[in-house]
JSON list of C-alpha atoms and ligand atoms in Angstrom, two decimals:
[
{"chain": "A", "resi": 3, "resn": "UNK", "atom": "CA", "xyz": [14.67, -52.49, -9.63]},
{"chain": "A", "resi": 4, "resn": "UNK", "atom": "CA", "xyz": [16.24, -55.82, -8.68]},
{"chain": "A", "resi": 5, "resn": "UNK", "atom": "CA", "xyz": [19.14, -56.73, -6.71]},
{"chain": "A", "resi": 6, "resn": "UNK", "atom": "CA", "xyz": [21.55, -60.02, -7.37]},
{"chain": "A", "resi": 7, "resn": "UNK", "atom": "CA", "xyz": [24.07, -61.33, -5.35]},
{"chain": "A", "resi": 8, "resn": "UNK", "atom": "CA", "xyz": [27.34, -62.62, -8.02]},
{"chain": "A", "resi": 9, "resn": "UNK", "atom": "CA", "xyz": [30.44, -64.19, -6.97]},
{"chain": "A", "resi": 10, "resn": "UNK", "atom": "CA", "xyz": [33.94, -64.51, -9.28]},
{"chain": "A", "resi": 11, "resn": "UNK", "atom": "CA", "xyz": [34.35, -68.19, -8.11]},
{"chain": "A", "resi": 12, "resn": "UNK", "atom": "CA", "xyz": [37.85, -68.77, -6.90]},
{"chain": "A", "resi": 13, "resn": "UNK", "atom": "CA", "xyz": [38.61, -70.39, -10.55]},
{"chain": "A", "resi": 14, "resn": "UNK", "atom": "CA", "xyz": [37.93, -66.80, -12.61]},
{"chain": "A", "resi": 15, "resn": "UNK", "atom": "CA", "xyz": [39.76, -65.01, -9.68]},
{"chain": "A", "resi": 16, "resn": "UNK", "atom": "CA", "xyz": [42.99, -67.68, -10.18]},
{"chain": "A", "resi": 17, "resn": "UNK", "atom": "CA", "xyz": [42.74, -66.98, -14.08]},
{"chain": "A", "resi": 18, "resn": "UNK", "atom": "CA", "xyz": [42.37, -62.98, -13.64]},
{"chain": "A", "resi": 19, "resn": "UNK", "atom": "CA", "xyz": [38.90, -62.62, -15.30]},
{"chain": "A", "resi": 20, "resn": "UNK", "atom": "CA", "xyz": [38.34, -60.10, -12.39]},
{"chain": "A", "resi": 21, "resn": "UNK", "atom": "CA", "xyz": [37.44, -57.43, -14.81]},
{"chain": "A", "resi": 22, "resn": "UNK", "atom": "CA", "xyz": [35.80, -59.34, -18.05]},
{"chain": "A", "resi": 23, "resn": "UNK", "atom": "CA", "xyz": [33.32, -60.31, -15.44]},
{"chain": "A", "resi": 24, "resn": "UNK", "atom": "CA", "xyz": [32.45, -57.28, -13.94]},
{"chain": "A", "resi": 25, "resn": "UNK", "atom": "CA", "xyz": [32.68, -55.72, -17.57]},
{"chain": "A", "resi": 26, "resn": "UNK", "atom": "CA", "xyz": [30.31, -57.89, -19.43]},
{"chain": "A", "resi": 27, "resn": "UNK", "atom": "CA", "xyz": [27.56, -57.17, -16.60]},
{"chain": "A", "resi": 28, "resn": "UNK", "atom": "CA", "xyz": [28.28, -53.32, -16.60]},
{"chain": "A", "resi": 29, "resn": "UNK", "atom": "CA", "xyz": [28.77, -52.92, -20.48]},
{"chain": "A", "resi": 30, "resn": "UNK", "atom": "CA", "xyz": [24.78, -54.82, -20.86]},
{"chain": "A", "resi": 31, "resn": "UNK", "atom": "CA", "xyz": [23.96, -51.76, -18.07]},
{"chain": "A", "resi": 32, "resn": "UNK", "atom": "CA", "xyz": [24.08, -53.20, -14.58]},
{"chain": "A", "resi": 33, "resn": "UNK", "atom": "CA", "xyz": [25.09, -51.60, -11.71]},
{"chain": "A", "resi": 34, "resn": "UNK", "atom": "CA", "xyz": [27.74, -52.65, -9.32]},
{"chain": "A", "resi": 35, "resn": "UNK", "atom": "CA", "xyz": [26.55, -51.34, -5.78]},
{"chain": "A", "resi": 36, "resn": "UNK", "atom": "CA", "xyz": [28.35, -53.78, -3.46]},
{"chain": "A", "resi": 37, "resn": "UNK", "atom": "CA", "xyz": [31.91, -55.56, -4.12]},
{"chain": "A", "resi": 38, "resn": "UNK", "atom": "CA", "xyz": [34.48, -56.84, -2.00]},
{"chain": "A", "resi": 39, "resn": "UNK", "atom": "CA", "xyz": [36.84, -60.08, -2.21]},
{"chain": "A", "resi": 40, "resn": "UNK", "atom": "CA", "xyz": [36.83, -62.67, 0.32]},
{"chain": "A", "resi": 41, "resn": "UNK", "atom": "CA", "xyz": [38.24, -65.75, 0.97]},
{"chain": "A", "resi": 42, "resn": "UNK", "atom": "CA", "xyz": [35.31, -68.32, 2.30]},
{"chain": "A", "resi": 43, "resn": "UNK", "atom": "CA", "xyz": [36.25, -71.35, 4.69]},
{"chain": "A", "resi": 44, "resn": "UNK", "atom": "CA", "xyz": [34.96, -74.13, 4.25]},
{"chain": "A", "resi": 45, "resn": "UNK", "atom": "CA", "xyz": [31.96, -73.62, 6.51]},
{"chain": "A", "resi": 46, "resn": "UNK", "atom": "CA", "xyz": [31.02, -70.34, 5.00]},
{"chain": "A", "resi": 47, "resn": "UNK", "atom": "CA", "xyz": [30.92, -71.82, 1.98]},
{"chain": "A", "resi": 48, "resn": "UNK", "atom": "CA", "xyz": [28.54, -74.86, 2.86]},
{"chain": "A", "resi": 49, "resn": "UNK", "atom": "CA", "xyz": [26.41, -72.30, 4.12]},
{"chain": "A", "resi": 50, "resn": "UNK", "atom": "CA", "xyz": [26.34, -70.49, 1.30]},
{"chain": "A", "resi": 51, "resn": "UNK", "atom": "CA", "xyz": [25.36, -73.48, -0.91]},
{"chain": "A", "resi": 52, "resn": "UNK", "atom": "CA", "xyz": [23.19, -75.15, 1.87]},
{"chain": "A", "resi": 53, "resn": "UNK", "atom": "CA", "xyz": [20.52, -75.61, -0.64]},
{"chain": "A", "resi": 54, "resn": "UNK", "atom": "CA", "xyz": [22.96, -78.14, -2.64]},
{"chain": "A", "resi": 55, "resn": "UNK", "atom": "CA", "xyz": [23.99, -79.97, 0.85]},
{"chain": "A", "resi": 56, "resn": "UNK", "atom": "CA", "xyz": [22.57, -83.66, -0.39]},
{"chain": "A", "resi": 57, "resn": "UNK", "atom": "CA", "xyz": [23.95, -83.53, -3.71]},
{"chain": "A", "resi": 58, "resn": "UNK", "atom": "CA", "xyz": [26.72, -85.97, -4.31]},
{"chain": "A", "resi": 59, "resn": "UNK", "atom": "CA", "xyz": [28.81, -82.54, -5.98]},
{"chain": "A", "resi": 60, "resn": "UNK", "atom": "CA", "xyz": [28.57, -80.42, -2.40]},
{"chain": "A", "resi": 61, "resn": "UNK", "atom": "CA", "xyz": [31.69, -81.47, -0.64]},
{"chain": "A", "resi": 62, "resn": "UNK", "atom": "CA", "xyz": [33.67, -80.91, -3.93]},
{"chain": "A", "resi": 63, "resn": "UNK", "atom": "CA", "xyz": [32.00, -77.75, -4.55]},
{"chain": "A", "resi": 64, "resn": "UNK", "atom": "CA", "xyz": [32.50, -75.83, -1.19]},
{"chain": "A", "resi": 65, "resn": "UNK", "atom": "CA", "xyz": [35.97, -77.40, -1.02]},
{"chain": "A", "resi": 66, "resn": "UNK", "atom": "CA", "xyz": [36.74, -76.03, -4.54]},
{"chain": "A", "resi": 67, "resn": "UNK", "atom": "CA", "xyz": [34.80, -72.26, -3.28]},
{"chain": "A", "resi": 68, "resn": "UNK", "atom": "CA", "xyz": [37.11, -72.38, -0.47]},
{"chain": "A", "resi": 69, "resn": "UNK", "atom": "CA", "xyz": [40.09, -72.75, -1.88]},
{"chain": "A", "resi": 70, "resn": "UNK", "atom": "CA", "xyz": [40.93, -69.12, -3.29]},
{"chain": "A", "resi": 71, "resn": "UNK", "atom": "CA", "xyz": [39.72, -66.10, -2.61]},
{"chain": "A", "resi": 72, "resn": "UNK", "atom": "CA", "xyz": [36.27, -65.09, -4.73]},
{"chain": "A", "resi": 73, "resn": "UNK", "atom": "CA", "xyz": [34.98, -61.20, -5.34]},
{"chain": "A", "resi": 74, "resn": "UNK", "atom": "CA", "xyz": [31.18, -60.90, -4.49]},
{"chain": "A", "resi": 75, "resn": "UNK", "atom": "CA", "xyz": [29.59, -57.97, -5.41]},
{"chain": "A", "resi": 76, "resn": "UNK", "atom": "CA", "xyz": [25.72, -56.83, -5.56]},
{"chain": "A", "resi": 77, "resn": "UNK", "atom": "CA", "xyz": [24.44, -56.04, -9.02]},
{"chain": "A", "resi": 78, "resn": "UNK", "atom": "CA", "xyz": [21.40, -53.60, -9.47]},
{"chain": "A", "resi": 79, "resn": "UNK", "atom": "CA", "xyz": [19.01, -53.25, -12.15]},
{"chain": "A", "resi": 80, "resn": "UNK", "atom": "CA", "xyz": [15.60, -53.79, -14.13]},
{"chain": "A", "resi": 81, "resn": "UNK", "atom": "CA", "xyz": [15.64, -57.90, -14.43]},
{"chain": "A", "resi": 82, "resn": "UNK", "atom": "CA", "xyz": [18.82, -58.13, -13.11]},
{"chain": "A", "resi": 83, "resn": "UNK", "atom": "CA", "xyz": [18.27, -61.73, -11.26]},
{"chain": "A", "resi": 84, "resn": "UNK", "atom": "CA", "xyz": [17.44, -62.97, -14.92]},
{"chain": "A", "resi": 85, "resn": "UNK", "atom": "CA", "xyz": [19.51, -60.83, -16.69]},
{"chain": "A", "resi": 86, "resn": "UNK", "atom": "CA", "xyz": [22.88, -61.91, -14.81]},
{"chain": "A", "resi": 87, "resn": "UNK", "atom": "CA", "xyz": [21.51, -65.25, -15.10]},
{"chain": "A", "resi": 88, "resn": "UNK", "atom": "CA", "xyz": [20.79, -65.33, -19.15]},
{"chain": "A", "resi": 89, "resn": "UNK", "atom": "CA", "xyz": [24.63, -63.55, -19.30]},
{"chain": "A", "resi": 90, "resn": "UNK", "atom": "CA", "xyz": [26.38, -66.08, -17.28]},
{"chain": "A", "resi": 91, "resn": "UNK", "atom": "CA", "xyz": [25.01, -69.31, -18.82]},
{"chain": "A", "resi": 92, "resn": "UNK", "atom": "CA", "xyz": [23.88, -72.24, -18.04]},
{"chain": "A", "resi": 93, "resn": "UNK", "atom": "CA", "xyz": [25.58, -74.38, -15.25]},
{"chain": "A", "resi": 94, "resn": "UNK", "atom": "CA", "xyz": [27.33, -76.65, -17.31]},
{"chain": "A", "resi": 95, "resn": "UNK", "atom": "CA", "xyz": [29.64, -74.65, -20.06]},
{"chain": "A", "resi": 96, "resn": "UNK", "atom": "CA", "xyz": [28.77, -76.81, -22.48]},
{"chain": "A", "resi": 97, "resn": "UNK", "atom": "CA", "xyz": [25.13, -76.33, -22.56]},
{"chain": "A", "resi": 98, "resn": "UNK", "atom": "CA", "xyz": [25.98, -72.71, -22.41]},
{"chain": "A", "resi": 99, "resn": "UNK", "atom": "CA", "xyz": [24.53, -70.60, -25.24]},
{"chain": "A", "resi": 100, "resn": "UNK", "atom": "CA", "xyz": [27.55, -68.76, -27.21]},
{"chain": "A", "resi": 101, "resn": "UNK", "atom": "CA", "xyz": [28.53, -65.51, -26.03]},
{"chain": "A", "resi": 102, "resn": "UNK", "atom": "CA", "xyz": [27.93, -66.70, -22.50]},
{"chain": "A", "resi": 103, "resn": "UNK", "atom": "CA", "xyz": [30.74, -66.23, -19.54]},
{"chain": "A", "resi": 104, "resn": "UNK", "atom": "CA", "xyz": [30.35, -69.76, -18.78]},
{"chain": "A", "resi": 105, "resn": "UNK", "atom": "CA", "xyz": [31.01, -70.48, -22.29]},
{"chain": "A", "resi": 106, "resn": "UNK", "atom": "CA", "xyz": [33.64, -68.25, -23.23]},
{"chain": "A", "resi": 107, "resn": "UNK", "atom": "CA", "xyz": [35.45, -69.25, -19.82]},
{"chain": "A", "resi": 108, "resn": "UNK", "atom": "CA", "xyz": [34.35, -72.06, -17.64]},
{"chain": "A", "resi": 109, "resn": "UNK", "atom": "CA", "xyz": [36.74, -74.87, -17.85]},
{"chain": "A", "resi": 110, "resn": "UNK", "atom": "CA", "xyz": [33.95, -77.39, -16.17]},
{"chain": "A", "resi": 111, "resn": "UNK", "atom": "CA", "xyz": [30.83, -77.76, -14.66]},
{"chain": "A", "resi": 112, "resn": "UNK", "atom": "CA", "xyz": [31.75, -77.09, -11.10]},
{"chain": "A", "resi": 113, "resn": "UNK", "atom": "CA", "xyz": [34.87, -74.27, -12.00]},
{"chain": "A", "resi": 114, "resn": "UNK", "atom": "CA", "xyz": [32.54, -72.24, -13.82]},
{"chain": "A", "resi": 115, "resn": "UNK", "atom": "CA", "xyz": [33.51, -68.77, -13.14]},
{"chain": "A", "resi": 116, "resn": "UNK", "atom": "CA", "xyz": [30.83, -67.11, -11.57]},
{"chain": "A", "resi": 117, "resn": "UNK", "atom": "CA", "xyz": [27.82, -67.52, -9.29]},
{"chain": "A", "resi": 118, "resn": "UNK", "atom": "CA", "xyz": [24.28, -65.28, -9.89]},
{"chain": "A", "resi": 119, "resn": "UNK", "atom": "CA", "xyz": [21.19, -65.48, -7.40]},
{"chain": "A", "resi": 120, "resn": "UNK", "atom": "CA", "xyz": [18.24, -67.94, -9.25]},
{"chain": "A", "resi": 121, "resn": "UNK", "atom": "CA", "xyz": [15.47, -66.58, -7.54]},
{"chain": "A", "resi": 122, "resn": "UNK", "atom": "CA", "xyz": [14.39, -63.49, -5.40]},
{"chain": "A", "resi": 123, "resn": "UNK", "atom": "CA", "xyz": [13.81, -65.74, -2.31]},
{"chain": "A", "resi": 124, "resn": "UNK", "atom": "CA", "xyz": [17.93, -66.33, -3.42]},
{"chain": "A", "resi": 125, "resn": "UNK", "atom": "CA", "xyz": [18.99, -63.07, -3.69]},
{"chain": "A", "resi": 126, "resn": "UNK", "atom": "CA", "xyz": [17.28, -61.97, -0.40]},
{"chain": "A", "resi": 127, "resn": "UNK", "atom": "CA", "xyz": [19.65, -64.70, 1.54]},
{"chain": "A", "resi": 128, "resn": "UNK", "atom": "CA", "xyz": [22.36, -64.51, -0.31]},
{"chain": "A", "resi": 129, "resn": "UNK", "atom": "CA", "xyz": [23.29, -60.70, -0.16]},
{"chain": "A", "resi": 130, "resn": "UNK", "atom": "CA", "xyz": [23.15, -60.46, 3.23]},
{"chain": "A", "resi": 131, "resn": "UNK", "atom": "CA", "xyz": [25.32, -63.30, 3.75]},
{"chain": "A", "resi": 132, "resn": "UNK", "atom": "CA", "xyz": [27.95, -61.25, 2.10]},
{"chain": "A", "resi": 133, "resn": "UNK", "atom": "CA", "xyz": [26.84, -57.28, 2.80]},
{"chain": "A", "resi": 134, "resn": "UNK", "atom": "CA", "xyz": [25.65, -55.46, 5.39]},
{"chain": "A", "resi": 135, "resn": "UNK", "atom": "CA", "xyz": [23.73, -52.73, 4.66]},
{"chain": "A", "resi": 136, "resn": "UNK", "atom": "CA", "xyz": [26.75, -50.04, 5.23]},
{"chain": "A", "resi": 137, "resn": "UNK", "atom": "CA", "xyz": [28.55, -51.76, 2.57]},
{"chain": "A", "resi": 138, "resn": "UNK", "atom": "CA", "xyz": [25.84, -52.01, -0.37]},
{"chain": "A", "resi": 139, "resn": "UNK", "atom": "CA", "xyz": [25.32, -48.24, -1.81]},
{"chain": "A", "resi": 140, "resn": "UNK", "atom": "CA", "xyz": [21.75, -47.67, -4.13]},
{"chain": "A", "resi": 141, "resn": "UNK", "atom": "CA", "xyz": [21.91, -46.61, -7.50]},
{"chain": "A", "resi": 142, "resn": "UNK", "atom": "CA", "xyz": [20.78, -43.16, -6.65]},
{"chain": "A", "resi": 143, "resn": "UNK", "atom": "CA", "xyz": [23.88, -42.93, -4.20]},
{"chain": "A", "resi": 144, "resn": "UNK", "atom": "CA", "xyz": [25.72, -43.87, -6.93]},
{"chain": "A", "resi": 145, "resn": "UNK", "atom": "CA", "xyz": [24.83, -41.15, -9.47]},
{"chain": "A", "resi": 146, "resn": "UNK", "atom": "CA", "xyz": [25.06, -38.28, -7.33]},
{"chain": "A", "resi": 147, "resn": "UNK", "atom": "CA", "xyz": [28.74, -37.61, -8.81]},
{"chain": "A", "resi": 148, "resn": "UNK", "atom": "CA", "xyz": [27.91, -36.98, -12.48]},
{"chain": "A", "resi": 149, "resn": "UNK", "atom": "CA", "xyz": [31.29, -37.36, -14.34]},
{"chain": "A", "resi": 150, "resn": "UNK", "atom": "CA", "xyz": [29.67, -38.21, -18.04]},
{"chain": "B", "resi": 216, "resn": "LIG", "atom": "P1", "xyz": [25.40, -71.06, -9.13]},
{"chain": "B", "resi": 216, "resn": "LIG", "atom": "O1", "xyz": [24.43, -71.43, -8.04]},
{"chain": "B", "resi": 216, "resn": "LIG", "atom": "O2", "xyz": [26.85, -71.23, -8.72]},
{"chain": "B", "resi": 216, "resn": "LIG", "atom": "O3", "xyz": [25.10, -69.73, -9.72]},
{"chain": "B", "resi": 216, "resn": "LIG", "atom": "P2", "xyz": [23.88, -72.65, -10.99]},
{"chain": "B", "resi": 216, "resn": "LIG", "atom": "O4", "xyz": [22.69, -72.04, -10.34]},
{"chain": "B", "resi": 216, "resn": "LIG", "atom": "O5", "xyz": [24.02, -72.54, -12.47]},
{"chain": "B", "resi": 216, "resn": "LIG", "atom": "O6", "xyz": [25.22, -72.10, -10.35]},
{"chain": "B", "resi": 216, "resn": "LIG", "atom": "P3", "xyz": [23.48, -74.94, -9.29]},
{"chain": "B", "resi": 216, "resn": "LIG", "atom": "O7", "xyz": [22.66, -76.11, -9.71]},
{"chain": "B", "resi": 216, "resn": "LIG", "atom": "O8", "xyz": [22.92, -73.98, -8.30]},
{"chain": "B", "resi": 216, "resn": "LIG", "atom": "O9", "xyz": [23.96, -74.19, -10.63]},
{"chain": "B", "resi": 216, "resn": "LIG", "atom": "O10", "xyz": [24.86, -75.52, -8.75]},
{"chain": "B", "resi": 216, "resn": "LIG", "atom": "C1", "xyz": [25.71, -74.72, -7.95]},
{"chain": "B", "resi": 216, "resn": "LIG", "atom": "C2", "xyz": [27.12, -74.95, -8.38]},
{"chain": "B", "resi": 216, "resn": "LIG", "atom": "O11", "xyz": [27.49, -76.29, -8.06]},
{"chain": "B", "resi": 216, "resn": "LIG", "atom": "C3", "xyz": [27.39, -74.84, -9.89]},
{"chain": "B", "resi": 216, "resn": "LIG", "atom": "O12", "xyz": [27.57, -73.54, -10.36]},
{"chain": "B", "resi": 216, "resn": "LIG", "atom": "C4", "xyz": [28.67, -75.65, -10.01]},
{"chain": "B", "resi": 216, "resn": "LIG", "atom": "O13", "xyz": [29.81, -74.90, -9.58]},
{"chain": "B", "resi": 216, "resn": "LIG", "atom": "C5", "xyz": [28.40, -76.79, -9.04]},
{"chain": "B", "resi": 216, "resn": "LIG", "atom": "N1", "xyz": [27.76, -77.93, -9.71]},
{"chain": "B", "resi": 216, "resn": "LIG", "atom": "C6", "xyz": [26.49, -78.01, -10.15]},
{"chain": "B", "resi": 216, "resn": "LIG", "atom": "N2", "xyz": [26.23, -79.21, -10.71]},
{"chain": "B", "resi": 216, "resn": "LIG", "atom": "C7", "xyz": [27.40, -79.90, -10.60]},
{"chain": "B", "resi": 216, "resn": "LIG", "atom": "C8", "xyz": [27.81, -81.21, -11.00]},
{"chain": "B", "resi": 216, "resn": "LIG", "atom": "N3", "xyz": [26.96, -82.05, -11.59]},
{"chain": "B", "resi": 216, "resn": "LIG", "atom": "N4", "xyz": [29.08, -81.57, -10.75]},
{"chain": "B", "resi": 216, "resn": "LIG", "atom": "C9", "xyz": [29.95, -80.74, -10.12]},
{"chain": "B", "resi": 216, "resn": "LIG", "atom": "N5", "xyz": [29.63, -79.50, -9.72]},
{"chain": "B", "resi": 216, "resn": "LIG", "atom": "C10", "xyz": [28.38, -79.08, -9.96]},
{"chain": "B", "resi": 217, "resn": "LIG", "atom": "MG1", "xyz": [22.47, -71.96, -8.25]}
]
């Protein structure tokens, strides 16, 4: 079982793709165990994407993160680093494979909907920068209420 940090950038929020997000990763049978919105400053998001602070895109990135709120929510699952990554796309929308969120919806290469941890070593920083451990329930919490 896996854990991935995934943020609605402030772009998908603006456009209301809220729910087609979240919908495409629960209806391929991931798990939403952590979700709030937020709105970053600037700061929080430069430390967010610190791995990306010498690239000449950073300043417009965490400028454009910053700008509207964003929902980040922890997804749970077999795969699900890889699996949230193959579903979102690649970075630029149009290298995205069809089907893809970035493809269906990303209007460029930097507002491209939504973020997904790359890596374990990824995940493990990025959740916590978001969740505390009250706030992130395990699937097992989750399925105690059987309503199917
Ligand atoms: P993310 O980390 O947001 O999930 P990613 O892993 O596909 O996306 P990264 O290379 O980590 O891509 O880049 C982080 C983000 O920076 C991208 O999602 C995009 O918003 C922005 N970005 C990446 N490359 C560029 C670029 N060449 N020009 C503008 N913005 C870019
Ligand atoms: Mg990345």
């Amino acid at each position: 079982m896996e854990h991935t940090l995934v943020i609605v950038k402030p772009d998908a929020v603006a456009r209301g793709l809220i729910g087609e997000v979240i919908r495409r990763f629960e209806s391929e049978g991931l798990v939403v165990c952590g979700l709030k919105m937020v709105r970053l400053a600037q700061k929080e998001a430069e430390g967010f994407y610190q791995v990306h602070r010498a690239r000449p895109f950073f300043d417009s990135l965490t400028r454009f993160m910053a700008a509207g709120p964003c929902v980040a929510m922890v997804l749970a699952g077999e795969g699900a680093i890889g699996r949230v990554r193959t579903l979102m796309g690649a970075t630029d929308p149009a290298k995205a494979a069809e089907g893809t969120l970035r493809r269906s919806f990303a209007a460029s290469i930097e507002k491209n909907v939504v973020h997904g941890s790359d890596s374990e070593a990824s995940a493990a920083f990025e959740i916590p920068y978001f969740f505390n451990r009250l706030e992130i329930v395990s699937p097992a919490e989750r399925g105690e209420i059987s309503v199917m």
